[in-house]
Amino acid sequence: MNFFDRLMRLDRRWVFLFLTVVCVAGYYVDYSIPIRVTKETRSIYDFIDSLPPGDIVFVAIDYDPSNQAELHPMTYAIMEHAFRKNLRIIFTALSQNGPGMADQAIRDITDSVALDRTYNGIEYKGRQIVNGVDYTFLGYKPYFSIIILSMGQNFRISFPTDYYGTPLDSIPMMRGVLNYDNVACLIDLSGGNITDAWISYGQGRYNFPLALGLTGVMTAQYYPYLNSGQVFGIMGGMLGAAQYERLADNPGLAIDGMRVQLPAHIVILLFIIIGNIGYFVTRRKVQLEGR
Amino acid sequence: MDFTTFLWTTLGAFLTLATFSFLYKDNPFYKLAEHLVVGVSAGYFVIIVWHGTMVPNLFQKLADGDWFMLWLNSTQPWYIVPGILGILMWTRFSRKYGWLSRWPMALYIGIAAGVAVPLEMSNKVNKQLVATMVDINWSNFMGTGFFDPFSGLANLLIFIGVIAGLIYFFFSKAHTGAVGGVAKLGIWTLMIGFGASFGFTVMARISLFINRLQYLDKNWREAAFDSSNPNYGAGFQIVFWLIIALIVVYVVREIMTHLSHKKANSATE
Amino acid sequence: MRRQLPFILVFLAGFFMIFQYFVPHERSEFVYEFLLDWLTIIGGFAMALGIWSLIRVSTDKIRRKRENWGYSIITLAGLFSMMFFGITNWEDGSFGFYIYTAEGLSNSMFRHFFDYILIPIQATMFSLLAFFIASAAYRAFRARSVVASLLLLAALIVMMRFNPMFGAWIETVANWLMNVPNLAAQRAIVIGIGLGIVATALKIILGIERGYMGQG
């Protein structure tokens, strides 16, 4: 058995160990990689940045803990940005474990916005985020396409109360807020096919500005909607989140994580190259022996 | 961070490591984590559906009447209809009455299919076709170069790519001659699309792992040694090192058994 | 009766929804809103089916002492403790059951179980995929033909786009790749999927496709 045969039959646990070592080493070495912002992400940032104080942004937190690595940083960056701009937010969570993700994000951002911070050279005084005044968290309901349709008529059809059981009519911020017509834009952060429902049943039927925050696995599939104008922006995976953090001057877990992406990607690239060399060498050997 | 929160964070770290141990092999720690998460996630879901849907959307609407009259003198007594349809869903488990569950199912499927027809047609087909058939911007044909994604040339390439891709999907005519040539262009375009998806997928998967590294390091290890924390005490480090010791013992034991197996194998050979 | 009535119901509901889209009259909107509201409630009941299955499978495993039955006790313990925390609260010092109000959602144990048990395990389980994709990259991605090489090339460009070693040009090429050939490919797929969904939906409404109802 020669070197390449051995290489091709390597126990995959060595591959796992190698990747782990590289990622951990990459994590502890101090360096940074440039985050260049694409048009897709910038349009989301610019949209939110240009809204006048008091406007309502609808943030749909449609992901489970399995996708938090990519989507939680987006949620944090957008929430921080919106609250600092004195915008108000309506949240929903239409995936099974989504409400817990939203609940966690709201608690963390409430703590963070209470502090004085400077973003992009502008000083923001800390303020207390109040449930019902600054945000409303609607919660989860089953059958997401039906819920998305019904919210286009009236939020109160599917959500007579918010997540905490308060009737929508007695929430100060929801006074006069009937349906999507009263929100400036909707940002869907999703790790599954709920995005399709937001495009076809939400934006497609009720015509509001829609932007997407997607997991890397899904990102490439949604570019056609960007070009056709059905969505006005896409944040793709951890890179998209890092771009938003860069724009908002609020470096978080995504920018920190992108550092480790670089060595990990190089490892995978090397694996592909070694695998291919091994493949061609052994194939040639087989061909030569065949003669 | 107080000590209780740190203990919870440690539990999270332990469960993270327990789940990772599956990469080495299936073991009791992994099985524990796996079974625990199924139960907790199901219990969580029960509560979310109960407080989020059953109570506000059904019971509260029926409950404004007299309790003894149940729903009869509620102001919205008709909500009993979806309630009954919902209960019919549960007849699925009965062999005798299982057919009753088809009624609410039929209502749901009918509605889901009915909304899909016009909306999917308009959003997935019409709007996409319209966006493909744009006038080519001849005055800005080359844009800033070949790789300008918003130039007239890009429009033309998108148009050709979409048509070729669609022709590749069209199986009613054999892919030979001119059709075959265009279909070949179609499959090339599709492959670039799949390649781009794959590139993004690699980033996505690695992100998930990095996230766990960040949890172990930032949330757990840093908290264990963060002496600026007003609630900090010796307990933090003791708990941290206990978990590390547990892992080291496990790893050493695994290596020992592995080596003794190897010895036994070579002895029998 | 048992078989025909559901198909009539599917037809009527489906037809009404299409009709309502094209004729949004006040009356049809009224019915539309009612149907959407009712479906939410039916959905709530439907979700319970899965939980019941889980309980049944787990108790069955424990009763018959099947292999690894001990772990099923952990599943049930997780399930019932989460349900218990979700309807109780003792944040203000006094313990109370809150079945019809949502105090349980802010029970700290309910939140801690989510934050420190559910999130770590679920997130880690999915992060195992990072390792499997690395091993797949090593074993499966071969430049066997022109088509496969094209896929690999596109993947490599997208993967290397944030590598500072290559300079800014790779980002330009990757951006073009996403917005031009990738867009064309995905659009062809989207159009295909859209036509597929519409065709299936029509077949269901018209009763041509009946497999979803099961036997009996």
CSV table of C-alpha atoms in Angstrom, one decimal, chain A residues 24-290:
chain,number,residue,atom,x,y,z
A,24,VAL,CA,-9.0,26.1,17.8
A,25,ALA,CA,-5.6,27.4,16.8
A,26,GLY,CA,-7.2,29.9,14.4
A,27,TYR,CA,-9.5,31.0,17.2
A,28,TYR,CA,-6.7,31.8,19.6
A,29,VAL,CA,-4.3,33.5,17.1
A,30,ASP,CA,-4.9,37.2,17.0
A,31,TYR,CA,-5.4,38.5,13.5
A,32,SER,CA,-8.3,40.0,11.5
A,33,ILE,CA,-9.6,39.6,8.0
A,34,PRO,CA,-11.1,42.4,5.9
A,35,ILE,CA,-14.9,42.3,5.8
A,36,ARG,CA,-15.9,43.9,2.5
A,37,VAL,CA,-19.5,44.8,2.4
A,38,THR,CA,-21.7,43.7,-0.5
A,39,LYS,CA,-24.6,45.7,-2.0
A,40,GLU,CA,-27.1,43.0,-0.7
A,41,THR,CA,-26.3,43.7,2.9
A,42,ARG,CA,-25.7,47.4,2.6
A,43,SER,CA,-29.2,48.0,1.2
A,44,ILE,CA,-30.7,46.5,4.4
A,45,TYR,CA,-28.5,48.6,6.7
A,46,ASP,CA,-29.2,51.8,4.7
A,47,PHE,CA,-32.9,51.1,4.7
A,48,ILE,CA,-33.0,50.8,8.5
A,49,ASP,CA,-30.6,53.7,9.0
A,50,SER,CA,-32.8,56.1,6.9
A,51,LEU,CA,-36.0,55.4,8.8
A,52,PRO,CA,-37.3,58.2,11.0
A,53,PRO,CA,-37.5,57.6,14.8
A,54,GLY,CA,-40.8,55.9,15.8
A,55,ASP,CA,-41.1,53.8,12.7
A,56,ILE,CA,-41.9,50.2,13.1
A,57,VAL,CA,-39.6,47.4,11.8
A,58,PHE,CA,-41.0,43.9,11.7
A,59,VAL,CA,-38.4,41.3,12.6
A,60,ALA,CA,-39.4,37.7,12.0
A,61,ILE,CA,-37.1,35.4,14.1
A,62,ASP,CA,-37.8,32.1,12.3
A,63,TYR,CA,-34.8,30.0,13.4
A,64,ASP,CA,-34.1,27.4,15.9
A,65,PRO,CA,-30.9,27.0,18.1
A,66,SER,CA,-29.4,24.8,15.3
A,67,ASN,CA,-29.0,27.9,13.1
A,68,GLN,CA,-28.2,30.5,15.8
A,69,ALA,CA,-24.5,30.7,14.8
A,70,GLU,CA,-25.4,32.5,11.6
A,71,LEU,CA,-28.7,34.2,12.4
A,72,HIS,CA,-28.4,35.3,16.0
A,73,PRO,CA,-25.6,37.8,15.2
A,74,MET,CA,-27.8,39.3,12.5
A,75,THR,CA,-30.7,39.6,15.0
A,76,TYR,CA,-28.5,41.3,17.6
A,77,ALA,CA,-26.9,43.7,15.2
A,78,ILE,CA,-30.3,44.7,13.6
A,79,MET,CA,-32.0,45.1,17.0
A,80,GLU,CA,-29.2,47.1,18.5
A,81,HIS,CA,-29.2,49.3,15.4
A,82,ALA,CA,-32.9,49.8,15.3
A,83,PHE,CA,-33.3,50.5,19.0
A,84,ARG,CA,-30.4,53.0,19.0
A,85,LYS,CA,-32.2,54.8,16.1
A,86,ASN,CA,-35.3,54.9,18.3
A,87,LEU,CA,-37.2,52.6,16.0
A,88,ARG,CA,-39.9,50.2,17.3
A,89,ILE,CA,-39.9,46.5,16.6
A,90,ILE,CA,-42.6,43.9,16.2
A,91,PHE,CA,-41.2,40.4,16.6
A,92,THR,CA,-42.7,37.1,15.6
A,93,ALA,CA,-41.2,33.6,15.8
A,94,LEU,CA,-42.8,31.1,13.5
A,95,SER,CA,-40.4,28.2,13.9
A,96,GLN,CA,-40.8,25.7,16.7
A,97,ASN,CA,-38.0,26.9,19.0
A,98,GLY,CA,-38.0,30.5,17.6
A,99,PRO,CA,-39.7,32.1,20.6
A,100,GLY,CA,-36.9,31.1,23.0
A,101,MET,CA,-34.4,32.6,20.6
A,102,ALA,CA,-36.3,35.8,20.4
A,103,ASP,CA,-36.8,35.9,24.1
A,104,GLN,CA,-33.0,35.5,24.7
A,105,ALA,CA,-32.2,38.2,22.1
A,106,ILE,CA,-34.7,40.7,23.6
A,107,ARG,CA,-33.2,40.1,27.1
A,108,ASP,CA,-29.6,40.6,25.9
A,109,ILE,CA,-30.3,43.6,23.8
A,110,THR,CA,-32.4,45.3,26.5
A,111,ASP,CA,-29.3,45.1,28.8
A,112,SER,CA,-27.0,46.3,26.0
A,113,VAL,CA,-29.1,49.3,24.9
A,114,ALA,CA,-29.3,50.5,28.6
A,115,LEU,CA,-25.6,51.4,28.3
A,116,ASP,CA,-24.0,54.5,26.7
A,117,ARG,CA,-22.3,53.5,23.4
A,118,THR,CA,-20.7,55.1,20.4
A,119,TYR,CA,-21.4,53.7,17.0
A,120,ASN,CA,-19.9,55.1,13.8
A,121,GLY,CA,-18.7,58.2,15.7
A,122,ILE,CA,-22.2,59.0,17.0
A,123,GLU,CA,-22.7,58.8,20.8
A,124,TYR,CA,-25.9,57.1,21.9
A,125,LYS,CA,-27.2,57.6,25.4
A,126,GLY,CA,-28.3,54.4,27.1
A,127,ARG,CA,-32.1,54.0,27.5
A,128,GLN,CA,-34.5,51.5,29.0
A,129,ILE,CA,-36.2,49.4,26.4
A,130,VAL,CA,-39.8,48.8,27.5
A,131,ASN,CA,-42.0,46.0,26.4
A,132,GLY,CA,-45.2,47.3,24.7
A,133,VAL,CA,-43.6,50.7,24.0
A,134,ASP,CA,-40.4,49.9,22.2
A,135,TYR,CA,-41.2,46.4,21.0
A,136,THR,CA,-44.0,43.9,20.9
A,137,PHE,CA,-43.2,40.2,20.8
A,138,LEU,CA,-46.1,38.3,19.2
A,139,GLY,CA,-44.7,34.8,19.6
A,140,TYR,CA,-45.3,31.5,17.8
A,141,LYS,CA,-48.4,30.0,16.0
A,142,PRO,CA,-48.5,26.8,14.0
A,143,TYR,CA,-48.9,26.7,10.2
A,144,PHE,CA,-46.7,29.6,9.3
A,145,SER,CA,-48.1,30.3,5.8
A,146,ILE,CA,-51.6,30.7,7.2
A,147,ILE,CA,-50.2,33.1,9.9
A,148,ILE,CA,-48.3,35.2,7.4
A,149,LEU,CA,-51.5,35.5,5.3
A,150,SER,CA,-53.7,36.4,8.3
A,151,MET,CA,-51.3,39.1,9.5
A,152,GLY,CA,-51.8,40.8,6.2
A,153,GLN,CA,-55.4,41.3,7.1
A,154,ASN,CA,-54.9,42.1,10.8
A,155,PHE,CA,-52.3,41.1,13.3
A,156,ARG,CA,-55.1,40.4,15.8
A,157,ILE,CA,-56.6,37.5,13.8
A,158,SER,CA,-53.8,35.1,14.7
A,159,PHE,CA,-52.4,37.1,17.6
A,160,PRO,CA,-55.2,38.2,19.9
A,161,THR,CA,-52.5,38.5,22.6
A,162,ASP,CA,-48.8,38.9,22.5
A,163,TYR,CA,-46.3,36.2,23.7
A,164,TYR,CA,-46.7,37.3,27.3
A,165,GLY,CA,-50.5,37.1,27.1
A,166,THR,CA,-51.3,40.8,26.9
A,167,PRO,CA,-54.2,41.6,24.6
A,168,LEU,CA,-52.8,43.4,21.5
A,169,ASP,CA,-55.4,46.2,21.9
A,170,SER,CA,-54.0,47.1,25.3
A,171,ILE,CA,-50.4,47.4,24.1
A,172,PRO,CA,-49.5,51.1,23.6
A,173,MET,CA,-47.3,50.5,20.6
A,174,MET,CA,-49.9,48.4,18.8
A,175,ARG,CA,-52.6,51.2,18.9
A,176,GLY,CA,-53.5,51.9,15.3
A,177,VAL,CA,-51.1,49.2,14.0
A,178,LEU,CA,-53.3,47.0,12.0
A,179,ASN,CA,-51.3,45.0,9.5
A,180,TYR,CA,-48.2,45.1,7.3
A,181,ASP,CA,-49.3,48.5,6.0
A,182,ASN,CA,-48.2,50.0,9.3
A,183,VAL,CA,-44.7,48.6,9.3
A,184,ALA,CA,-41.8,50.2,7.4
A,185,CYS,CA,-40.2,46.9,6.4
A,186,LEU,CA,-40.0,43.3,7.4
A,187,ILE,CA,-36.8,41.5,8.0
A,188,ASP,CA,-37.0,37.7,7.9
A,189,LEU,CA,-34.2,35.8,9.7
A,190,SER,CA,-34.8,32.2,8.8
A,191,GLY,CA,-33.2,28.9,8.6
A,192,GLY,CA,-35.9,27.1,6.6
A,193,ASN,CA,-38.7,27.2,4.2
A,194,ILE,CA,-40.5,29.9,6.1
A,195,THR,CA,-38.6,32.4,3.9
A,196,ASP,CA,-40.5,31.1,0.8
A,197,ALA,CA,-43.8,31.7,2.6
A,198,TRP,CA,-42.7,35.3,3.5
A,199,ILE,CA,-41.9,35.9,-0.2
A,200,SER,CA,-44.9,34.3,-1.8
A,201,TYR,CA,-47.6,34.8,0.8
A,202,GLY,CA,-46.4,37.9,2.6
A,203,GLN,CA,-44.6,40.2,0.2
A,204,GLY,CA,-46.3,38.6,-2.8
A,205,ARG,CA,-49.8,39.3,-1.5
A,206,TYR,CA,-49.4,42.3,0.8
A,207,ASN,CA,-46.5,44.1,-0.9
A,208,PHE,CA,-44.3,45.3,1.9
A,209,PRO,CA,-40.5,45.9,1.7
A,210,LEU,CA,-39.0,42.5,2.6
A,211,ALA,CA,-35.3,41.7,3.4
A,212,LEU,CA,-33.8,38.3,4.2
A,213,GLY,CA,-31.3,37.1,6.6
A,214,LEU,CA,-30.4,33.6,5.6
A,215,THR,CA,-28.3,30.7,6.6
A,216,GLY,CA,-25.4,30.1,4.3
A,217,VAL,CA,-27.0,26.8,3.0
A,218,MET,CA,-30.0,28.8,1.7
A,219,THR,CA,-28.4,32.0,0.5
A,220,ALA,CA,-27.6,31.2,-3.1
A,221,GLN,CA,-31.2,30.1,-3.7
A,222,TYR,CA,-32.7,33.5,-2.9
A,223,TYR,CA,-30.7,35.7,-5.3
A,224,PRO,CA,-33.4,35.6,-8.0
A,225,TYR,CA,-35.8,37.4,-5.7
A,226,LEU,CA,-33.2,40.1,-5.1
A,227,ASN,CA,-32.9,40.7,-8.8
A,228,SER,CA,-36.6,40.7,-9.4
A,229,GLY,CA,-37.1,43.3,-6.6
A,230,GLN,CA,-39.2,41.0,-4.4
A,231,VAL,CA,-36.7,41.4,-1.7
A,232,PHE,CA,-34.5,44.5,-1.2
A,233,GLY,CA,-31.6,42.9,0.6
A,234,ILE,CA,-30.0,39.6,1.6
A,235,MET,CA,-27.6,38.8,4.4
A,236,GLY,CA,-26.0,35.5,3.7
A,237,GLY,CA,-24.7,33.4,6.6
A,238,MET,CA,-22.0,34.5,9.0
A,239,LEU,CA,-20.4,36.7,6.4
A,240,GLY,CA,-23.6,38.6,5.9
A,241,ALA,CA,-23.9,39.0,9.7
A,242,ALA,CA,-20.3,40.2,9.9
A,243,GLN,CA,-21.0,42.7,7.1
A,244,TYR,CA,-23.9,44.2,9.0
A,245,GLU,CA,-21.8,44.3,12.2
A,246,ARG,CA,-19.1,46.1,10.3
A,247,LEU,CA,-21.6,48.7,8.8
A,248,ALA,CA,-23.2,49.2,12.2
A,249,ASP,CA,-19.8,49.5,13.8
A,250,ASN,CA,-20.8,46.9,16.4
A,251,PRO,CA,-18.4,44.0,16.1
A,252,GLY,CA,-19.9,40.9,17.6
A,253,LEU,CA,-19.7,37.2,17.3
A,254,ALA,CA,-19.9,37.2,13.5
A,255,ILE,CA,-16.8,39.3,12.9
A,256,ASP,CA,-15.0,37.3,15.6
A,257,GLY,CA,-16.1,34.1,13.9
A,258,MET,CA,-15.1,35.1,10.4
A,259,ARG,CA,-11.5,35.0,11.5
A,260,VAL,CA,-11.7,31.3,12.1
A,261,GLN,CA,-13.5,30.8,8.8
A,262,LEU,CA,-10.3,31.6,6.9
A,263,PRO,CA,-8.1,28.7,8.3
A,264,ALA,CA,-11.1,26.3,8.3
A,265,HIS,CA,-11.8,27.1,4.6
A,266,ILE,CA,-8.1,26.6,3.7
A,267,VAL,CA,-8.2,23.2,5.4
A,268,ILE,CA,-11.3,22.2,3.4
A,269,LEU,CA,-9.7,23.5,0.3
A,270,LEU,CA,-6.6,21.4,1.0
A,271,PHE,CA,-8.8,18.3,1.7
A,272,ILE,CA,-10.4,18.8,-1.7
A,273,ILE,CA,-7.0,19.2,-3.4
A,274,ILE,CA,-5.4,16.2,-1.7
A,275,GLY,CA,-8.5,14.1,-2.3
A,276,ASN,CA,-8.3,15.0,-6.0
A,277,ILE,CA,-4.6,14.3,-6.3
A,278,GLY,CA,-5.1,11.0,-4.6
A,279,TYR,CA,-8.0,10.2,-7.0
A,280,PHE,CA,-6.0,11.0,-10.1
A,281,VAL,CA,-2.9,9.2,-9.0
A,282,THR,CA,-4.8,6.0,-8.0
A,283,ARG,CA,-6.9,6.2,-11.2
A,284,ARG,CA,-3.8,6.4,-13.3
A,285,LYS,CA,-2.3,3.5,-11.5
A,286,VAL,CA,-5.5,1.5,-12.2
A,287,GLN,CA,-5.4,2.5,-15.9
A,288,LEU,CA,-1.7,1.5,-16.2
A,289,GLU,CA,-2.4,-1.8,-14.5
A,290,GLY,CA,-5.4,-2.4,-16.7
